[in-house]
Short mmCIF file of C-alpha atoms in Angstrom, two decimals:
data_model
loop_
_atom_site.label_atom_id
_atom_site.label_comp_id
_atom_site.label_asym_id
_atom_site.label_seq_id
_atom_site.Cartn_x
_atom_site.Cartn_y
_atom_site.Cartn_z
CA UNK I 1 -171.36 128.38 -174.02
CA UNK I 2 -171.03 127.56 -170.46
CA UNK I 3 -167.31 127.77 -169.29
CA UNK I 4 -165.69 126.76 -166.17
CA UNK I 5 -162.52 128.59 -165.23
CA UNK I 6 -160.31 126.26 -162.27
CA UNK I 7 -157.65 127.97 -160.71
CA UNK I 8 -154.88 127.62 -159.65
CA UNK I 9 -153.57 125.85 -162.88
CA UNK I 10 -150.98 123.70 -161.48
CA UNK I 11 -150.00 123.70 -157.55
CA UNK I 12 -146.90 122.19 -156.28
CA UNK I 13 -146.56 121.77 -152.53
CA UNK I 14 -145.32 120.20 -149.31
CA UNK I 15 -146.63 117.12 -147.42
CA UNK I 16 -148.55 118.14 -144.91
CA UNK I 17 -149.63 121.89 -146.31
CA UNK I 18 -152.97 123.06 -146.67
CA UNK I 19 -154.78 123.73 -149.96
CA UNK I 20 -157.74 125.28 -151.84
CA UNK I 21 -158.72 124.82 -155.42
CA UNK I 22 -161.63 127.32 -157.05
CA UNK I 23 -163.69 126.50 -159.99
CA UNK I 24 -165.64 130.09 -161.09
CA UNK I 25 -168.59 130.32 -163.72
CA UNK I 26 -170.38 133.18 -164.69
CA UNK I 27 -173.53 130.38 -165.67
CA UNK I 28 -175.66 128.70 -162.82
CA UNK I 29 -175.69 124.79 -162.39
CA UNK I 30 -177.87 122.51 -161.34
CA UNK I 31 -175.33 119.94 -159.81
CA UNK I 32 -171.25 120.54 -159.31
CA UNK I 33 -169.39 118.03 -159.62
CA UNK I 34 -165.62 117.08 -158.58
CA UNK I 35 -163.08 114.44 -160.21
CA UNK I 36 -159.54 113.61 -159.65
CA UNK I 37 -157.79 112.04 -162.50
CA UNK I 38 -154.00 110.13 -162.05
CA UNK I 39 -152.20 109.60 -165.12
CA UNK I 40 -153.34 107.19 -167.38
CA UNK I 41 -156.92 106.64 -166.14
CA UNK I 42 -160.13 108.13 -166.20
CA UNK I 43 -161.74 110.79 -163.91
CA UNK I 44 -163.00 109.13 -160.53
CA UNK I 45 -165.90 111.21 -158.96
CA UNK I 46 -165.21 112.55 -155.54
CA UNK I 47 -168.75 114.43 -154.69
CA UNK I 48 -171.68 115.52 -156.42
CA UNK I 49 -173.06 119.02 -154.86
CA UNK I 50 -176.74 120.38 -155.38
CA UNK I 51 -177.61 123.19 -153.36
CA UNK I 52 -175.95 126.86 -153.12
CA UNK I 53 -174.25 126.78 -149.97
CA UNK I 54 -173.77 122.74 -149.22
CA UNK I 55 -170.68 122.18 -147.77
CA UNK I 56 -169.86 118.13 -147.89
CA UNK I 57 -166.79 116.81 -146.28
CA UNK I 58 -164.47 113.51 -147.60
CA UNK I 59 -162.01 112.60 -145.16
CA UNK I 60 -159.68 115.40 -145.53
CA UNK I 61 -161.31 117.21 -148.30
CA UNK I 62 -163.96 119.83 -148.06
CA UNK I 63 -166.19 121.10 -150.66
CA UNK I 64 -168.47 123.65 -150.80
CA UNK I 65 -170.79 124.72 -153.42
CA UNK I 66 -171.45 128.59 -153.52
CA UNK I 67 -174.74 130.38 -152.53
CA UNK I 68 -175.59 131.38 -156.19
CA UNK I 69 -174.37 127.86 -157.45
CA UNK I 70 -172.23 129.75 -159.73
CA UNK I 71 -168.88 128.64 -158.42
CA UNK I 72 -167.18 126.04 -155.75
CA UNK I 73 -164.01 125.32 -153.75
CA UNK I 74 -162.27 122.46 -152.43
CA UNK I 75 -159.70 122.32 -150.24
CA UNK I 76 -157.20 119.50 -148.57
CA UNK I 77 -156.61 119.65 -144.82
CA UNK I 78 -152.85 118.23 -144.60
CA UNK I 79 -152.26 117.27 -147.77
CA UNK I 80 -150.23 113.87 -148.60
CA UNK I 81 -148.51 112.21 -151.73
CA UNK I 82 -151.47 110.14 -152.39
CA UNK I 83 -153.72 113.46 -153.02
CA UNK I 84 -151.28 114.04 -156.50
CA UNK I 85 -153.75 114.28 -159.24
CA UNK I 86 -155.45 116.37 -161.88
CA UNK I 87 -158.45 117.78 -159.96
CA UNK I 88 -161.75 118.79 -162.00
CA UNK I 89 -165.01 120.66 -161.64
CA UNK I 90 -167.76 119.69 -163.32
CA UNK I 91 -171.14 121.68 -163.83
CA UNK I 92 -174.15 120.06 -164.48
CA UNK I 93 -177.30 121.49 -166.62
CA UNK I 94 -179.93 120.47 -168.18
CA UNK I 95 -183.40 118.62 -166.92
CA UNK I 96 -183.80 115.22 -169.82
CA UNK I 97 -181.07 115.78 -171.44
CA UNK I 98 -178.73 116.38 -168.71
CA UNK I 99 -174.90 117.22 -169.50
CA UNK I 100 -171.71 118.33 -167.73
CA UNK I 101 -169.35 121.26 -168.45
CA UNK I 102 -165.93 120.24 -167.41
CA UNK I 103 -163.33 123.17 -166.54
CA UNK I 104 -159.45 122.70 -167.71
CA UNK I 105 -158.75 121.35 -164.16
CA UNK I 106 -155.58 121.95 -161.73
CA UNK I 107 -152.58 119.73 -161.70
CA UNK I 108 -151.79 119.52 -157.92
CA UNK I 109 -148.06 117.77 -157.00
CA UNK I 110 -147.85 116.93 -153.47
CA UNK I 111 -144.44 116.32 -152.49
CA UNK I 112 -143.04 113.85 -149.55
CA UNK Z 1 -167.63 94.57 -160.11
CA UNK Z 2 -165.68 95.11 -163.63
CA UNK Z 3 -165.37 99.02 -164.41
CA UNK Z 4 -165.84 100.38 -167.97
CA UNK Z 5 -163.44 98.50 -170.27
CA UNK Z 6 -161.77 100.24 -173.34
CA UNK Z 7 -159.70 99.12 -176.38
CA UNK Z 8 -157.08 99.88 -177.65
CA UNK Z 9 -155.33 101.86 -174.86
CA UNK Z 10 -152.47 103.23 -177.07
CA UNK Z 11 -152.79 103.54 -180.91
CA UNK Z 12 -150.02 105.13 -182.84
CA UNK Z 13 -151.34 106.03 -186.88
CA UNK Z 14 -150.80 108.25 -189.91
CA UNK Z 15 -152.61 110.67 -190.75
CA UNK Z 16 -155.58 110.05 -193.40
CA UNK Z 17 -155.94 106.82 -191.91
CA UNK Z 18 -159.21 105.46 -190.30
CA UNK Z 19 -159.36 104.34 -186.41
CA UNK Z 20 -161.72 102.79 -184.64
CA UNK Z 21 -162.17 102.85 -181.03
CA UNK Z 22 -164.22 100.32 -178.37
CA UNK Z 23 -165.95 100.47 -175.12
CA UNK Z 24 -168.07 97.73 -173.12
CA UNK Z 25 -169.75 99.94 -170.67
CA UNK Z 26 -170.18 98.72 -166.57
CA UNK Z 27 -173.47 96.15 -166.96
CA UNK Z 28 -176.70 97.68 -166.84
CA UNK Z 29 -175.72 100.84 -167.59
CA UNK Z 30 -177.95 102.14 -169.94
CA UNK Z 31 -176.29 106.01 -170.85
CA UNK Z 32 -172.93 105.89 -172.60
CA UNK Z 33 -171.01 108.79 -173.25
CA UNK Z 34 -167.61 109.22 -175.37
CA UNK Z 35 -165.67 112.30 -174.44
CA UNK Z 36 -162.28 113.34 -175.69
CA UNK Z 37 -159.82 114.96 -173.38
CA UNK Z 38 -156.84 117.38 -175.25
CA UNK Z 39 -153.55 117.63 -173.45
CA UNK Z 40 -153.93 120.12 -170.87
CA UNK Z 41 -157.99 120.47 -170.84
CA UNK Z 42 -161.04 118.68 -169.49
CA UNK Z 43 -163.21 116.35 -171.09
CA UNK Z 44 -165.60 117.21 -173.98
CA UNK Z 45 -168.70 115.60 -174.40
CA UNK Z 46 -168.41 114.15 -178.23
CA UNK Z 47 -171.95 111.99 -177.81
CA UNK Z 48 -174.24 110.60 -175.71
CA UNK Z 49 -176.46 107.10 -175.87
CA UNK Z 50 -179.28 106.39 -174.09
CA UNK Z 51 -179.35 102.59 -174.98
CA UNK Z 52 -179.25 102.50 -178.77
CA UNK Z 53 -180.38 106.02 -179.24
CA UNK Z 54 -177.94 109.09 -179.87
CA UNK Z 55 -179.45 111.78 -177.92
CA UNK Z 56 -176.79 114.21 -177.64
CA UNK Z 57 -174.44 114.18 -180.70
CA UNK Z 58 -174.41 117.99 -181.47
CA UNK Z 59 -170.31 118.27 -180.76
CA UNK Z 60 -170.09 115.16 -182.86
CA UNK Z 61 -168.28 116.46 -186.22
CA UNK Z 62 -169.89 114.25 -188.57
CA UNK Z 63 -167.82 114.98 -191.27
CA UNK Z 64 -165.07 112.47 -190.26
CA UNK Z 65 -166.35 110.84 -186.62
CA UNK Z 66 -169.17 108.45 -186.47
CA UNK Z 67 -170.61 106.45 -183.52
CA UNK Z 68 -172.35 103.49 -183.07
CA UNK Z 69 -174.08 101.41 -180.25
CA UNK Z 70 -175.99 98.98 -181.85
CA UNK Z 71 -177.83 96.39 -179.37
CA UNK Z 72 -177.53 99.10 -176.63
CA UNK Z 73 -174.34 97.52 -175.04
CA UNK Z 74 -170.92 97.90 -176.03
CA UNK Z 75 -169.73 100.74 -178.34
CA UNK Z 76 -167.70 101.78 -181.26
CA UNK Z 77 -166.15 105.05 -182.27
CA UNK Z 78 -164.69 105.79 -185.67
CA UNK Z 79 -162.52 108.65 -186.93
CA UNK Z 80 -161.95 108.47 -191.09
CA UNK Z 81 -159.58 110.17 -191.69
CA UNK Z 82 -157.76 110.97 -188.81
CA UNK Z 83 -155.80 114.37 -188.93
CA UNK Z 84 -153.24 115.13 -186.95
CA UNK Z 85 -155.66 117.19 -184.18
CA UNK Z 86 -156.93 114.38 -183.25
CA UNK Z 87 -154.32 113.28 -181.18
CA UNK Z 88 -155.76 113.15 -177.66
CA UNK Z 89 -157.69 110.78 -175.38
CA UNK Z 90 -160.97 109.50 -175.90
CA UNK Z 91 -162.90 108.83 -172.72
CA UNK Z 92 -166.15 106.37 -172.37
CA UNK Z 93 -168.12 106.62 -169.43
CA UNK Z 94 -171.31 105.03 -168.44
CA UNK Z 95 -174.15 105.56 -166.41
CA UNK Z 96 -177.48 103.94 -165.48
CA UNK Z 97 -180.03 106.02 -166.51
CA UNK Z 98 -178.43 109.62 -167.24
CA UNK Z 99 -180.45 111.16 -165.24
CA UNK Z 100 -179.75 114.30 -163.16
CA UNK Z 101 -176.25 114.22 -160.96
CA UNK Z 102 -176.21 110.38 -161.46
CA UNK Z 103 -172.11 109.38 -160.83
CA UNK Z 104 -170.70 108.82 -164.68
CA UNK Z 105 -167.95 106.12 -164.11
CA UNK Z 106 -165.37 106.46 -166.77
CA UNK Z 107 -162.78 104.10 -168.50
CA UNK Z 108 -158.90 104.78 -168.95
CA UNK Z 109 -159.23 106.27 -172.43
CA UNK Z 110 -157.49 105.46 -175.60
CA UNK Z 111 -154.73 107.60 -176.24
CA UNK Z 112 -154.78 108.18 -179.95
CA UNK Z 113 -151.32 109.60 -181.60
CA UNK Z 114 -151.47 110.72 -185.40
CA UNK Z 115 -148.45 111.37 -186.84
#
């Protein structure tokens, strides 16, 4: 089984504050993917990454996909109240029947 | 451009009794996928349709959950009898072709409470 551990859990923090979120795997994937969920709705895809290394860049949010594809990071350049959400990784295996490994996510709670 | 619609949203039921829930993935999407998300964790691939064809059910447990997807469109999925772990939310999501890093575009769940 292919598990995806997200850290830190929940994160609570100031308008304006940097942040970095980790999702770690001891399994390689093909694809990494990351969602942010807001209460009451369905994950929305924020990025898809495919090669160790790729860095891709949203607005104020980096990711970065690491060189063995085993793990990735995002962080939040001055983080605002619209950024609240559930944030989740999502590793992707598989060649026909392709499928994604979601980790627990982190709960992140910016504050104005 | 409507998103992935889902029905009920909220459904409230005691245990041993059936449920049934629906999706009408985004048009011409041909891969539909129900996950269920527990309080607290990600989603969890349940099955997976490539039109009417279930081509991933192995997390499926048969013994009380069926699926169904019959003309290749909307879908249907039915828990009889419910027990009391299956309180969570069940996610559809579609995509067009399920192929490799295609974006899955998910609906806003049902959130199922058995009591």
């Amino acid at each position: 089984t292919q598990l995806l551990e997200q850290s830190p859990q929940f994160l609570s923090i100031q308008e304006g504050e940097n942040l970095t979120v980790y999702c770690n795997s001891s399994s390689v994937f093909s694809s990494l993917q990351w969602y942010r969920q807001e209460p009451g709705e369905g994950p929305v895809l924020l990025v898809t990454v495919v090669t160790g290394g790729e860095v891709k860049k949203l607005k104020r949010l980096t990711f970065q996909f690491g060189d063995a594809r085993k793990d990735s990071s995002l962080h939040i350049t001055a983080a605002q109240p619209g950024d609240t959400g559930l944030y989740l990784c999502a590793g992707g295996t598989g060649g026909s029947n392709y499928k994604l490994t979601f980790g627990k996510g982190t709960l992140l709670t910016v504050n104005p | 451009e409507a998103g992935v619609v889902q029905s009920p949203r909220y459904k409230i039921i005691e245990k041993k009794q059936p449920v049934a829930f629906w999706c009408n993935p985004i048009s011409g999407h041909n891969t539909l996928y129900w996950y269920l998300q527990n309080l607290g964790q990600g989603p969890e691939l349940l099955i997976r349709y490539e039109n009417e064809e279930a081509v991933d059910d192995s997390q499926l447990p048969k013994d009380r959950f069926s699926a169904e997807r019959l003309k290749g469109v909307d879908s249907t999925l039915k828990i009889q009898p419910a027990e009391l772990g299956d309180s969570a939310v069940y996610l559809c999501a579609s995509s067009q072709n399920g192929q490799r890093q295609e974006t899955q575009y998910f609906g806003p769940g049902t959130r199922l409470l058995v009591l």
